[in-house]
Every structure is written in C-alpha cells, then in structure tokens.
Coordinates of C-alpha atoms and ligand atoms in Angstrom, one line a residue:
M1 CA -30.4 36.8 73.9
R2 CA -31.1 40.6 73.4
F3 CA -31.7 42.7 70.2
D4 CA -31.7 46.6 70.4
V5 CA -33.0 48.1 67.0
L6 CA -32.2 51.2 65.9
T7 CA -34.0 52.8 63.4
L8 CA -36.6 55.7 62.6
F9 CA -39.2 53.4 61.6
P10 CA -39.7 51.5 65.2
D11 CA -43.4 50.8 63.7
I12 CA -42.4 48.6 61.4
F13 CA -41.2 45.7 63.8
R14 CA -44.5 46.1 66.2
G15 CA -46.2 43.3 63.7
Y16 CA -43.6 41.2 63.6
L17 CA -42.7 41.3 67.2
E18 CA -46.0 39.9 68.0
Q19 CA -46.5 36.9 65.9
S20 CA -45.9 32.9 65.9
L21 CA -42.4 32.0 67.3
L22 CA -40.9 35.3 68.4
K23 CA -43.7 36.5 70.3
R24 CA -43.3 33.0 72.3
A25 CA -39.6 33.5 72.8
I26 CA -40.4 37.2 74.1
E27 CA -43.1 35.5 76.6
A28 CA -40.7 33.2 77.7
G29 CA -37.8 35.3 78.4
R30 CA -35.4 33.7 76.0
V31 CA -35.3 36.7 73.5
E32 CA -35.9 40.5 73.9
V33 CA -35.9 43.3 71.6
R34 CA -35.9 46.8 72.3
L35 CA -36.7 49.3 69.1
N36 CA -35.2 53.1 69.6
N37 CA -36.0 55.2 67.3
I38 CA -33.2 57.2 65.9
R39 CA -35.2 60.5 65.5
D40 CA -35.1 61.0 69.8
W41 CA -31.5 62.3 69.2
T42 CA -31.5 64.6 66.8
H43 CA -31.1 68.1 68.0
S44 CA -32.6 70.2 65.3
K45 CA -35.4 72.2 65.4
H46 CA -37.0 70.0 62.3
N47 CA -35.6 66.8 63.7
N48 CA -33.9 66.4 60.6
V49 CA -31.9 62.7 60.6
D50 CA -31.3 63.2 57.0
D51 CA -29.3 65.8 54.8
R52 CA -28.0 66.5 51.2
P53 CA -24.8 65.3 50.4
F54 CA -21.6 67.1 50.4
G55 CA -20.1 67.4 46.8
G56 CA -24.1 67.5 45.1
G57 CA -25.4 64.4 44.3
P58 CA -29.2 62.5 44.5
G59 CA -31.0 61.4 47.8
M60 CA -30.4 62.4 51.3
V61 CA -27.8 61.0 53.6
M62 CA -28.3 59.8 57.3
K63 CA -26.5 62.1 59.8
V64 CA -23.5 61.6 61.8
D65 CA -24.6 63.0 65.3
P66 CA -28.3 61.5 65.9
V67 CA -26.8 57.8 64.7
V68 CA -23.6 58.4 67.1
E69 CA -25.6 59.5 70.0
C70 CA -28.4 57.0 69.7
V71 CA -25.9 54.5 69.8
E72 CA -23.6 55.7 73.0
A73 CA -26.9 56.3 74.7
V74 CA -28.3 52.5 74.1
Q75 CA -24.7 51.2 74.7
S76 CA -24.1 53.2 78.2
A77 CA -27.7 51.8 79.5
H78 CA -25.1 48.1 80.0
T79 CA -22.3 48.1 81.7
E80 CA -20.8 45.5 78.6
P81 CA -21.1 47.3 75.2
G82 CA -23.8 44.8 72.7
H83 CA -22.1 43.5 69.5
L84 CA -23.0 46.7 66.6
V85 CA -24.5 45.7 63.4
M86 CA -25.1 47.7 60.5
L87 CA -27.2 46.6 57.5
T88 CA -25.5 47.9 54.6
P89 CA -25.8 46.6 51.0
Q90 CA -21.8 47.3 51.7
G91 CA -21.3 44.8 54.2
R92 CA -20.3 41.2 54.3
R93 CA -23.0 39.0 52.8
L94 CA -24.9 37.4 55.8
D95 CA -24.8 33.6 55.4
Q96 CA -25.3 30.8 58.1
A97 CA -21.7 30.9 59.4
A98 CA -21.9 34.8 59.8
V99 CA -25.7 33.9 61.5
E100 CA -23.3 31.5 64.0
G101 CA -21.1 34.1 64.4
L102 CA -23.7 37.0 65.7
A103 CA -25.5 34.4 67.9
Q104 CA -22.7 34.1 69.5
H105 CA -23.2 37.7 71.2
Q106 CA -25.1 38.3 74.3
R107 CA -26.4 41.6 73.1
L108 CA -26.7 42.8 69.6
L109 CA -27.4 46.0 68.2
L110 CA -29.1 46.7 64.8
L111 CA -28.4 49.5 63.3
C112 CA -30.5 50.2 59.9
G113 CA -30.0 53.1 57.7
R114 CA -32.5 54.8 55.4
Y115 CA -32.0 57.2 52.5
E116 CA -29.1 56.9 50.5
G117 CA -26.4 55.7 53.0
F118 CA -24.9 57.1 56.2
D119 CA -22.8 59.6 56.9
E120 CA -19.0 58.1 56.4
R121 CA -18.4 59.1 60.0
I122 CA -20.5 56.5 61.8
R123 CA -18.7 53.8 60.0
L124 CA -14.9 55.5 61.2
I125 CA -16.4 56.7 64.9
L126 CA -18.7 53.6 65.5
R127 CA -16.5 50.5 63.9
P128 CA -19.6 48.5 63.3
E129 CA -20.0 45.4 61.8
E130 CA -21.0 45.6 58.5
I131 CA -23.6 43.3 57.1
S132 CA -25.7 43.0 54.1
I133 CA -28.8 40.2 53.1
G134 CA -28.1 40.5 49.9
D135 CA -26.7 42.2 46.0
Y136 CA -29.9 44.3 46.0
V137 CA -31.2 47.4 47.7
L138 CA -33.7 47.9 50.2
N139 CA -35.2 50.5 51.1
G140 CA -33.8 50.7 54.0
G141 CA -32.4 48.1 56.7
E142 CA -35.2 47.3 58.7
V143 CA -36.5 43.8 56.9
A144 CA -32.7 43.3 57.0
A145 CA -32.4 43.6 61.0
M146 CA -35.5 41.3 61.3
V147 CA -33.9 38.7 58.8
I148 CA -31.1 38.7 61.2
I149 CA -33.4 38.6 64.3
E150 CA -35.2 35.2 62.8
T151 CA -32.2 33.8 61.7
V152 CA -30.2 34.4 65.2
I153 CA -33.2 33.5 67.3
R154 CA -33.3 30.0 65.7
L155 CA -30.3 29.3 67.4
V156 CA -31.0 30.3 70.9
P157 CA -31.5 27.5 73.3
G158 CA -35.4 26.5 73.5
V159 CA -36.5 29.1 70.9
L160 CA -37.5 26.4 68.7
G161 CA -39.8 23.5 70.1
D162 CA -37.7 20.8 69.2
E163 CA -34.2 21.3 70.2
D164 CA -32.7 19.4 66.9
S165 CA -34.7 21.2 64.5
S166 CA -32.3 23.9 63.9
A167 CA -29.3 21.3 63.9
S168 CA -30.8 19.4 60.2
D169 CA -31.4 22.9 58.8
S170 CA -29.7 23.5 55.4
F171 CA -26.7 25.5 55.8
S172 CA -26.5 24.7 59.8
G173 CA -23.0 23.4 61.2
S174 CA -20.9 21.3 58.4
R175 CA -24.0 21.0 56.5
R176 CA -23.9 22.4 53.3
W177 CA -26.9 21.0 51.1
L178 CA -30.4 21.7 50.6
E179 CA -33.5 20.0 53.0
W180 CA -34.7 16.5 51.0
A181 CA -38.5 16.9 50.7
Q182 CA -41.3 16.7 53.3
Y183 CA -44.7 15.4 52.9
T184 CA -47.6 15.1 55.1
R185 CA -51.0 13.9 54.9
P186 CA -53.0 13.6 53.0
R187 CA -50.6 10.1 51.8
E188 CA -52.4 11.1 47.7
Y189 CA -53.0 14.3 46.2
R190 CA -54.7 14.6 42.6
G191 CA -52.7 12.1 41.9
H192 CA -48.9 12.6 43.5
Q193 CA -48.0 10.4 45.7
V194 CA -45.8 10.2 49.0
P195 CA -43.2 7.9 48.1
A196 CA -43.7 4.7 49.6
V197 CA -40.5 4.6 51.6
L198 CA -41.5 7.2 53.5
L199 CA -44.5 5.5 54.9
G200 CA -42.8 2.3 55.4
G201 CA -41.3 3.2 58.9
N202 CA -38.3 1.3 57.8
H203 CA -35.5 4.3 59.5
Q204 CA -32.8 3.0 58.4
A205 CA -34.4 3.5 54.7
I206 CA -35.9 6.1 55.1
Q207 CA -32.8 8.0 56.0
Q208 CA -31.1 6.9 52.8
W209 CA -34.0 8.1 50.7
R210 CA -33.3 11.3 52.3
E211 CA -29.8 11.8 51.9
E212 CA -30.3 10.8 48.3
N213 CA -32.9 13.2 48.0
S214 CA -31.4 15.9 49.6
R215 CA -28.1 15.9 47.7
E216 CA -30.2 15.4 44.3
R217 CA -32.0 18.5 45.1
T218 CA -28.4 20.6 45.8
C219 CA -27.0 19.0 42.9
Q220 CA -30.2 20.2 40.7
R221 CA -30.1 23.9 42.6
R222 CA -27.2 24.8 44.2
R223 CA -24.6 23.4 42.2
D224 CA -22.2 25.5 43.8
L225 CA -22.9 24.1 47.3
L226 CA -21.6 21.0 46.5
D227 CA -18.4 22.3 44.8
Q228 CA -17.9 23.8 47.9
E229 CA -17.4 20.8 49.7
Ligands
ADE1 N1 -30.3 48.4 53.3 C1 -30.5 48.5 52.0 N2 -29.8 47.7 51.2 C2 -29.6 46.4 52.5 C3 -29.2 45.1 52.1 N3 -29.2 44.1 50.9 N4 -28.5 44.5 53.5 C4 -28.7 44.9 54.2 N5 -29.6 46.0 54.6 C5 -29.3 47.2 53.7

C-alpha cells in the first residue's frame, strides 16, 4: 500500500512515520509513504500557496495552480493513477466502511489543505473523493491524513502482528458493536478484580461473557449502532 501525501507541512508527518507499527510496516516494505510539498509547485516570486478570496471575506484560500500541478506531477510518476482523496470538513464522514473502501486501492494520494479552504476549481479539475474525519474544523488536513493512514494500514495484510486482530475490531466487517472490556495482569488492583470467568479457561463461557459485555457497552454508549442493525 502506498500513500503520497501532498501538504504544505511535510515535517508534521516525520515523527509519526518513525514510530511503532507504521515504522515496522515501512521497514518490511508493506507500506510506503511519500511526502510531497505543495510549495515546490508555486511559480510566484514569494512562493505563495494561498491568496485572498475573490469577493472578500476573512482568511486565505489555497491557490489552484500549485495544488493541481503537484497532484499531476505525483500522478505522472506512475503508470496507473492513484486514488485522490481531499481532506476537508465538507467531505463524506470517515467510518470503517469508508476505510475499507479506501484500502481497496493500491495507492492513495492524500491532499491536505490549510487556510480557509481550497479554490473550488481544484475540485472541478481533479475530482477528488472528499473525506472529513468528523464534524469539527481542524487547522488543516494533516491530522486527518494521518487518521486515514492509520486506519487503512490496519487492513493491509501482515501489518498487524496477529492477522485476526483487525477483524475483531469494533466497526469492522459486519460487526457493529463496541469491543468488550479487556483485562491483563494483575488480577486485582485497588480492590478491582478481573471478572472470574476470564480466569477460568472455559472458552465458551468467555466468548459468551464477551458478547454480552460488548452488547451491553454498545447499548449504554452507542445506542445508535444497535438501532442501525
Ligand atoms: N480539514 C479541516 N478540518 C477537517 C476535517 N474535519 N476532516 C478532514 N479534513 C479537515
């Protein structure tokens, strides 16, 4: 799986790429992440990537030409074009079904905006899939791009140590319930005991407890998920 990130702030990603699961996946050649600086595609003397909106109003708008030319350059480096995703609060809200759709692609281009938004012609010319990670406004798309990388790579075979562990995640496949409560050692901490059934070794009883716990938690915390069933 390959990600090409298009951003004005590539340094935001560097620490993230060098940690833990993602670092191992990159080292193992299962995941590749390339960072592209949109500023490299400006033509103006001062390397402007943004400008004041026509018609007035607050804030700055990302200019059409550096973004379009950066995307075209990244696309032309490969025979097959990658799937272009624009991170914007105006997009489809990301959920596990959307993540599963994105994971079908071999290569994703993640276009991160800053400022008040994108010049509308970027949408018209590039026809990206627009994705929002939630109904709130971030300072830019970079954190949203990391959310996409993080969620998609969990579905890339071999990235998680245990092949099964993403299949049992909440929201994955047809599963709509929240995960059951988990415990590890010690068996008792400040008077809080691990439920006895989990210590007993009866796999059927454990599975039943987990299903019930999962349903109960979903009912208490996210009734809306049960209502969707
Ligand atoms: N850029 C700014 N806010 C965003 C959001 N909620 N999701 C994706 N990209 C964004």
